[in-house]
Amino acid sequence: MSEEHNWASRRTAKQAKLTAMQSWLNGKFGQTKDAKTILEGLIQSGDRVVLEGDNQKQASFLSQTLAQVDPEKVNHLHMIMSSISRPEHLDIFEDGIASKLDFSFAGPQSTRVSQMIADGSLVIGDIHTYLELYARLYVDLIPNVVLVAADQVDKDGNLYTGNNTEETPVIVEAAAFHDGIVIVQANQVVDRVPRVDIPGDWVDVVIPADQPYQLEPLFTRDPQNITELQILMAMMAIKGIYGKHHVQSVNHGVGFNTAAIELLLPTYGEQLGLKGKIVPNWEVNPTPTLIPAIESGWIQSIHSFGGEVGMGDYISARPDIFFVGPDGTMRSNRAFGQMAGQYALDMFVGSTLQIDQYGNSSTVTHGRLSGFGGAPNMGSNPSGRRHSTPAWQSLRPDNDPLGKGQKLVVQMVETYGANKRPVFVDSLDAVAVQKEAKLKNVPIMIYSEDTTHIVTEEGIAYLYKTDSMAERQAAIEAIAGVTPVGLRSDPAVVQDLRARGIVALPEDLGVRRTQATRSLLAAQNMADLVQWSHGLYNPPAKFRSWS
């Protein structure tokens, strides 16, 4: 017979670590002042460590503590982070505590990520979509330790995460059921939590944080910064896409373009007679620019990836719209939200930094490795989808008896970005970044074959109607303005594309440019949004410009 095998080696190792740290713990609870010692005792060199830090919610106390551990004791960690948002997320690589990184998004730290790759202080495993990264936690990136954040914890270790549950469940479960160590920072220790979001028997260690976890109002956009050009584009989108395709379910990416659409629904959408006919169901963060559409009766349901600062009271007062528990707070879920965005929606509308002549888009540019976030999940045509909706069927080819519908994937951009550089380019910067960062694939956010529409201030390209790459390129050129790509446009070809409905300029849609003024917005500023909410919306301090 073969030598007896220990089939519980992970469990044995976990228990040995926890037993060794018992002098620093009272049951599951450690003291705030001992956090560094606890991490040094429970994290071993070379461990795979998940640090919660998604778009908004940050396990900021634990990330700061991790950055303080002794690199002689803890080093060469393989970090797994959905979002690289805080300076210490990268400090740990410069200090030798960590060496390898798998991530999804690095917006606030994207320039520094690029620099660190160039100087060799950071090795990238892969850049993922959120859902892809979560999935790998259950396959080949099973964590040894996870560091997460909670609003409250009770004496049994049950966690309450309130409006900002976000990615906590998927991270914790991956560790708790494969003998990883779950370490939680808690804003508050209470006798009884309002609801149990994570059961206490999934939790190994709780450390009260020295201050509440960081939460960013990432999806909040002030209406006063929406331009008339963005209003024009929003008008074209509402009439030429939302109304044309009878879109019922949608996800909006973050940006002023989509904020303009939200604020035009109760005004311009009403003028078009579209109320009750489009977008009753949403998968989106609870952005304050949705408030007028909610109050006007446009929206029936909103499920959210995460919460948004200042929206808590409003959400609690609108349980018919939001997913609200008996405790009165919303339950968000980033993993389920990504899954809904991939399989359950009619349409995704987002923006990007660059679009090439073929229609591929990316937010990765020279000196900026920002990653993807969830856009590729939202902006893909999932081959596994089988249910049908009118919008989905509206893109079904007529000449194929086995043909199927397609999700509407809309890229909405001005032809020149805020940096005064052209958005439309012959070749994406991402091609060069792939070589510089030694990535296996070019970091394209949304591929050409998935992109069905592009909207600019010039008009709409209905790319799904094209029957060749040459025709697709011509349609993109027609709405690319005075960028190098757009300057190649042939007026005769554009006229033909317009006649066949492949390109639509504002006048083709019956959209008057002179009507695209700020007076059309349902809210002109943040104070208007507060008024629309009946005083329930409480904007973050940086958005308050009134007394």
JSON list of N, CA and C in Angstrom, two decimals, residues 345-387:
[
{"chain": "A", "resi": 345, "resn": "LEU", "atom": "N", "xyz": [-29.03, 41.64, -19.50]},
{"chain": "A", "resi": 345, "resn": "LEU", "atom": "CA", "xyz": [-29.36, 42.98, -19.98]},
{"chain": "A", "resi": 345, "resn": "LEU", "atom": "C", "xyz": [-29.54, 43.05, -21.49]},
{"chain": "A", "resi": 346, "resn": "ASP", "atom": "N", "xyz": [-30.38, 43.99, -21.89]},
{"chain": "A", "resi": 346, "resn": "ASP", "atom": "CA", "xyz": [-30.51, 44.32, -23.31]},
{"chain": "A", "resi": 346, "resn": "ASP", "atom": "C", "xyz": [-29.31, 45.11, -23.81]},
{"chain": "A", "resi": 347, "resn": "MET", "atom": "N", "xyz": [-28.78, 46.00, -22.95]},
{"chain": "A", "resi": 347, "resn": "MET", "atom": "CA", "xyz": [-27.82, 46.97, -23.47]},
{"chain": "A", "resi": 347, "resn": "MET", "atom": "C", "xyz": [-26.82, 47.43, -22.41]},
{"chain": "A", "resi": 348, "resn": "PHE", "atom": "N", "xyz": [-25.61, 47.67, -22.87]},
{"chain": "A", "resi": 348, "resn": "PHE", "atom": "CA", "xyz": [-24.57, 48.34, -22.08]},
{"chain": "A", "resi": 348, "resn": "PHE", "atom": "C", "xyz": [-24.18, 49.61, -22.81]},
{"chain": "A", "resi": 349, "resn": "VAL", "atom": "N", "xyz": [-24.08, 50.70, -22.07]},
{"chain": "A", "resi": 349, "resn": "VAL", "atom": "CA", "xyz": [-23.63, 51.97, -22.63]},
{"chain": "A", "resi": 349, "resn": "VAL", "atom": "C", "xyz": [-22.45, 52.46, -21.81]},
{"chain": "A", "resi": 350, "resn": "GLY", "atom": "N", "xyz": [-21.28, 52.58, -22.45]},
{"chain": "A", "resi": 350, "resn": "GLY", "atom": "CA", "xyz": [-20.09, 53.02, -21.74]},
{"chain": "A", "resi": 350, "resn": "GLY", "atom": "C", "xyz": [-19.23, 53.92, -22.60]},
{"chain": "A", "resi": 351, "resn": "SER", "atom": "N", "xyz": [-18.10, 54.25, -22.04]},
{"chain": "A", "resi": 351, "resn": "SER", "atom": "CA", "xyz": [-17.17, 55.13, -22.75]},
{"chain": "A", "resi": 351, "resn": "SER", "atom": "C", "xyz": [-15.78, 54.50, -22.72]},
{"chain": "A", "resi": 352, "resn": "THR", "atom": "N", "xyz": [-14.84, 55.14, -23.37]},
{"chain": "A", "resi": 352, "resn": "THR", "atom": "CA", "xyz": [-13.49, 54.60, -23.44]},
{"chain": "A", "resi": 352, "resn": "THR", "atom": "C", "xyz": [-12.52, 55.72, -23.75]},
{"chain": "A", "resi": 353, "resn": "LEU", "atom": "N", "xyz": [-11.23, 55.40, -23.77]},
{"chain": "A", "resi": 353, "resn": "LEU", "atom": "CA", "xyz": [-10.21, 56.40, -24.06]},
{"chain": "A", "resi": 353, "resn": "LEU", "atom": "C", "xyz": [-9.75, 56.35, -25.51]},
{"chain": "A", "resi": 354, "resn": "GLN", "atom": "N", "xyz": [-9.80, 55.17, -26.10]},
{"chain": "A", "resi": 354, "resn": "GLN", "atom": "CA", "xyz": [-9.38, 55.03, -27.50]},
{"chain": "A", "resi": 354, "resn": "GLN", "atom": "C", "xyz": [-10.24, 54.00, -28.22]},
{"chain": "A", "resi": 355, "resn": "ILE", "atom": "N", "xyz": [-10.53, 54.28, -29.49]},
{"chain": "A", "resi": 355, "resn": "ILE", "atom": "CA", "xyz": [-11.19, 53.34, -30.39]},
{"chain": "A", "resi": 355, "resn": "ILE", "atom": "C", "xyz": [-10.36, 53.29, -31.66]},
{"chain": "A", "resi": 356, "resn": "ASP", "atom": "N", "xyz": [-10.02, 52.09, -32.10]},
{"chain": "A", "resi": 356, "resn": "ASP", "atom": "CA", "xyz": [-9.21, 52.01, -33.32]},
{"chain": "A", "resi": 356, "resn": "ASP", "atom": "C", "xyz": [-10.10, 52.00, -34.57]},
{"chain": "A", "resi": 357, "resn": "GLN", "atom": "N", "xyz": [-9.47, 51.99, -35.72]},
{"chain": "A", "resi": 357, "resn": "GLN", "atom": "CA", "xyz": [-10.19, 52.10, -36.99]},
{"chain": "A", "resi": 357, "resn": "GLN", "atom": "C", "xyz": [-11.13, 50.92, -37.23]},
{"chain": "A", "resi": 358, "resn": "TYR", "atom": "N", "xyz": [-10.96, 49.82, -36.49]},
{"chain": "A", "resi": 358, "resn": "TYR", "atom": "CA", "xyz": [-11.80, 48.64, -36.66]},
{"chain": "A", "resi": 358, "resn": "TYR", "atom": "C", "xyz": [-12.96, 48.58, -35.65]},
{"chain": "A", "resi": 359, "resn": "GLY", "atom": "N", "xyz": [-12.88, 49.43, -34.60]},
{"chain": "A", "resi": 359, "resn": "GLY", "atom": "CA", "xyz": [-13.92, 49.44, -33.59]},
{"chain": "A", "resi": 359, "resn": "GLY", "atom": "C", "xyz": [-13.53, 48.79, -32.28]},
{"chain": "A", "resi": 360, "resn": "ASN", "atom": "N", "xyz": [-12.28, 48.33, -32.14]},
{"chain": "A", "resi": 360, "resn": "ASN", "atom": "CA", "xyz": [-11.79, 47.84, -30.85]},
{"chain": "A", "resi": 360, "resn": "ASN", "atom": "C", "xyz": [-11.56, 49.03, -29.92]},
{"chain": "A", "resi": 361, "resn": "SER", "atom": "N", "xyz": [-11.83, 48.88, -28.64]},
{"chain": "A", "resi": 361, "resn": "SER", "atom": "CA", "xyz": [-11.65, 49.99, -27.72]},
{"chain": "A", "resi": 361, "resn": "SER", "atom": "C", "xyz": [-10.85, 49.56, -26.50]},
{"chain": "A", "resi": 362, "resn": "SER", "atom": "N", "xyz": [-10.18, 50.53, -25.88]},
{"chain": "A", "resi": 362, "resn": "SER", "atom": "CA", "xyz": [-9.38, 50.24, -24.69]},
{"chain": "A", "resi": 362, "resn": "SER", "atom": "C", "xyz": [-9.21, 51.49, -23.85]},
{"chain": "A", "resi": 363, "resn": "THR", "atom": "N", "xyz": [-9.09, 51.29, -22.54]},
{"chain": "A", "resi": 363, "resn": "THR", "atom": "CA", "xyz": [-8.75, 52.37, -21.61]},
{"chain": "A", "resi": 363, "resn": "THR", "atom": "C", "xyz": [-7.27, 52.31, -21.23]},
{"chain": "A", "resi": 364, "resn": "VAL", "atom": "N", "xyz": [-6.54, 51.39, -21.83]},
{"chain": "A", "resi": 364, "resn": "VAL", "atom": "CA", "xyz": [-5.10, 51.29, -21.59]},
{"chain": "A", "resi": 364, "resn": "VAL", "atom": "C", "xyz": [-4.38, 52.14, -22.64]},
{"chain": "A", "resi": 365, "resn": "THR", "atom": "N", "xyz": [-3.67, 53.16, -22.17]},
{"chain": "A", "resi": 365, "resn": "THR", "atom": "CA", "xyz": [-2.94, 54.04, -23.07]},
{"chain": "A", "resi": 365, "resn": "THR", "atom": "C", "xyz": [-1.49, 54.14, -22.61]},
{"chain": "A", "resi": 366, "resn": "HIS", "atom": "N", "xyz": [-0.67, 54.82, -23.41]},
{"chain": "A", "resi": 366, "resn": "HIS", "atom": "CA", "xyz": [0.75, 54.97, -23.06]},
{"chain": "A", "resi": 366, "resn": "HIS", "atom": "C", "xyz": [0.89, 55.56, -21.66]},
{"chain": "A", "resi": 367, "resn": "GLY", "atom": "N", "xyz": [1.63, 54.87, -20.79]},
{"chain": "A", "resi": 367, "resn": "GLY", "atom": "CA", "xyz": [1.88, 55.36, -19.45]},
{"chain": "A", "resi": 367, "resn": "GLY", "atom": "C", "xyz": [0.72, 55.21, -18.50]},
{"chain": "A", "resi": 368, "resn": "ARG", "atom": "N", "xyz": [-0.30, 54.47, -18.91]},
{"chain": "A", "resi": 368, "resn": "ARG", "atom": "CA", "xyz": [-1.48, 54.34, -18.06]},
{"chain": "A", "resi": 368, "resn": "ARG", "atom": "C", "xyz": [-2.08, 52.95, -18.22]},
{"chain": "A", "resi": 369, "resn": "LEU", "atom": "N", "xyz": [-1.83, 52.07, -17.26]},
{"chain": "A", "resi": 369, "resn": "LEU", "atom": "CA", "xyz": [-2.34, 50.71, -17.30]},
{"chain": "A", "resi": 369, "resn": "LEU", "atom": "C", "xyz": [-3.54, 50.62, -16.35]},
{"chain": "A", "resi": 370, "resn": "SER", "atom": "N", "xyz": [-4.70, 51.01, -16.85]},
{"chain": "A", "resi": 370, "resn": "SER", "atom": "CA", "xyz": [-5.86, 51.16, -15.99]},
{"chain": "A", "resi": 370, "resn": "SER", "atom": "C", "xyz": [-6.66, 49.88, -15.81]},
{"chain": "A", "resi": 371, "resn": "GLY", "atom": "N", "xyz": [-6.51, 48.92, -16.69]},
{"chain": "A", "resi": 371, "resn": "GLY", "atom": "CA", "xyz": [-7.27, 47.69, -16.58]},
{"chain": "A", "resi": 371, "resn": "GLY", "atom": "C", "xyz": [-8.67, 47.84, -17.14]},
{"chain": "A", "resi": 372, "resn": "PHE", "atom": "N", "xyz": [-9.56, 46.92, -16.74]},
{"chain": "A", "resi": 372, "resn": "PHE", "atom": "CA", "xyz": [-10.87, 46.82, -17.38]},
{"chain": "A", "resi": 372, "resn": "PHE", "atom": "C", "xyz": [-12.05, 47.05, -16.45]},
{"chain": "A", "resi": 373, "resn": "GLY", "atom": "N", "xyz": [-11.96, 46.61, -15.20]},
{"chain": "A", "resi": 373, "resn": "GLY", "atom": "CA", "xyz": [-13.14, 46.61, -14.36]},
{"chain": "A", "resi": 373, "resn": "GLY", "atom": "C", "xyz": [-14.18, 45.63, -14.88]},
{"chain": "A", "resi": 374, "resn": "GLY", "atom": "N", "xyz": [-15.41, 46.07, -14.96]},
{"chain": "A", "resi": 374, "resn": "GLY", "atom": "CA", "xyz": [-16.48, 45.19, -15.40]},
{"chain": "A", "resi": 374, "resn": "GLY", "atom": "C", "xyz": [-16.93, 45.40, -16.83]},
{"chain": "A", "resi": 375, "resn": "ALA", "atom": "N", "xyz": [-16.36, 46.40, -17.51]},
{"chain": "A", "resi": 375, "resn": "ALA", "atom": "CA", "xyz": [-16.85, 46.75, -18.85]},
{"chain": "A", "resi": 375, "resn": "ALA", "atom": "C", "xyz": [-16.86, 45.57, -19.83]},
{"chain": "A", "resi": 376, "resn": "PRO", "atom": "N", "xyz": [-15.83, 44.72, -19.86]},
{"chain": "A", "resi": 376, "resn": "PRO", "atom": "CA", "xyz": [-15.89, 43.60, -20.81]},
{"chain": "A", "resi": 376, "resn": "PRO", "atom": "C", "xyz": [-17.01, 42.61, -20.51]},
{"chain": "A", "resi": 377, "resn": "ASN", "atom": "N", "xyz": [-17.43, 42.49, -19.23]},
{"chain": "A", "resi": 377, "resn": "ASN", "atom": "CA", "xyz": [-18.59, 41.65, -18.92]},
{"chain": "A", "resi": 377, "resn": "ASN", "atom": "C", "xyz": [-19.87, 42.30, -19.45]},
{"chain": "A", "resi": 378, "resn": "MET", "atom": "N", "xyz": [-20.02, 43.60, -19.18]},
{"chain": "A", "resi": 378, "resn": "MET", "atom": "CA", "xyz": [-21.19, 44.32, -19.67]},
{"chain": "A", "resi": 378, "resn": "MET", "atom": "C", "xyz": [-21.17, 44.40, -21.19]},
{"chain": "A", "resi": 379, "resn": "GLY", "atom": "N", "xyz": [-19.98, 44.66, -21.74]},
{"chain": "A", "resi": 379, "resn": "GLY", "atom": "CA", "xyz": [-19.85, 44.94, -23.16]},
{"chain": "A", "resi": 379, "resn": "GLY", "atom": "C", "xyz": [-19.44, 43.74, -23.98]},
{"chain": "A", "resi": 380, "resn": "SER", "atom": "N", "xyz": [-20.08, 42.60, -23.72]},
{"chain": "A", "resi": 380, "resn": "SER", "atom": "CA", "xyz": [-19.78, 41.41, -24.51]},
{"chain": "A", "resi": 380, "resn": "SER", "atom": "C", "xyz": [-21.08, 40.80, -24.99]},
{"chain": "A", "resi": 381, "resn": "ASN", "atom": "N", "xyz": [-20.96, 39.96, -25.99]},
{"chain": "A", "resi": 381, "resn": "ASN", "atom": "CA", "xyz": [-22.11, 39.25, -26.53]},
{"chain": "A", "resi": 381, "resn": "ASN", "atom": "C", "xyz": [-21.99, 37.80, -26.08]},
{"chain": "A", "resi": 382, "resn": "PRO", "atom": "N", "xyz": [-22.50, 37.43, -24.90]},
{"chain": "A", "resi": 382, "resn": "PRO", "atom": "CA", "xyz": [-22.25, 36.11, -24.33]},
{"chain": "A", "resi": 382, "resn": "PRO", "atom": "C", "xyz": [-22.90, 35.00, -25.16]},
{"chain": "A", "resi": 383, "resn": "SER", "atom": "N", "xyz": [-22.08, 34.07, -25.59]},
{"chain": "A", "resi": 383, "resn": "SER", "atom": "CA", "xyz": [-22.60, 33.01, -26.44]},
{"chain": "A", "resi": 383, "resn": "SER", "atom": "C", "xyz": [-23.48, 32.03, -25.67]},
{"chain": "A", "resi": 384, "resn": "GLY", "atom": "N", "xyz": [-23.42, 32.08, -24.35]},
{"chain": "A", "resi": 384, "resn": "GLY", "atom": "CA", "xyz": [-24.25, 31.18, -23.56]},
{"chain": "A", "resi": 384, "resn": "GLY", "atom": "C", "xyz": [-25.67, 31.66, -23.34]},
{"chain": "A", "resi": 385, "resn": "ARG", "atom": "N", "xyz": [-25.99, 32.88, -23.75]},
{"chain": "A", "resi": 385, "resn": "ARG", "atom": "CA", "xyz": [-27.34, 33.40, -23.52]},
{"chain": "A", "resi": 385, "resn": "ARG", "atom": "C", "xyz": [-28.33, 32.69, -24.43]},
{"chain": "A", "resi": 386, "resn": "ARG", "atom": "N", "xyz": [-29.52, 32.38, -23.86]},
{"chain": "A", "resi": 386, "resn": "ARG", "atom": "CA", "xyz": [-30.56, 31.71, -24.63]},
{"chain": "A", "resi": 386, "resn": "ARG", "atom": "C", "xyz": [-31.91, 32.42, -24.58]},
{"chain": "A", "resi": 387, "resn": "HIS", "atom": "N", "xyz": [-32.18, 33.25, -23.57]},
{"chain": "A", "resi": 387, "resn": "HIS", "atom": "CA", "xyz": [-33.47, 33.92, -23.51]},
{"chain": "A", "resi": 387, "resn": "HIS", "atom": "C", "xyz": [-33.50, 35.11, -24.47]}
]
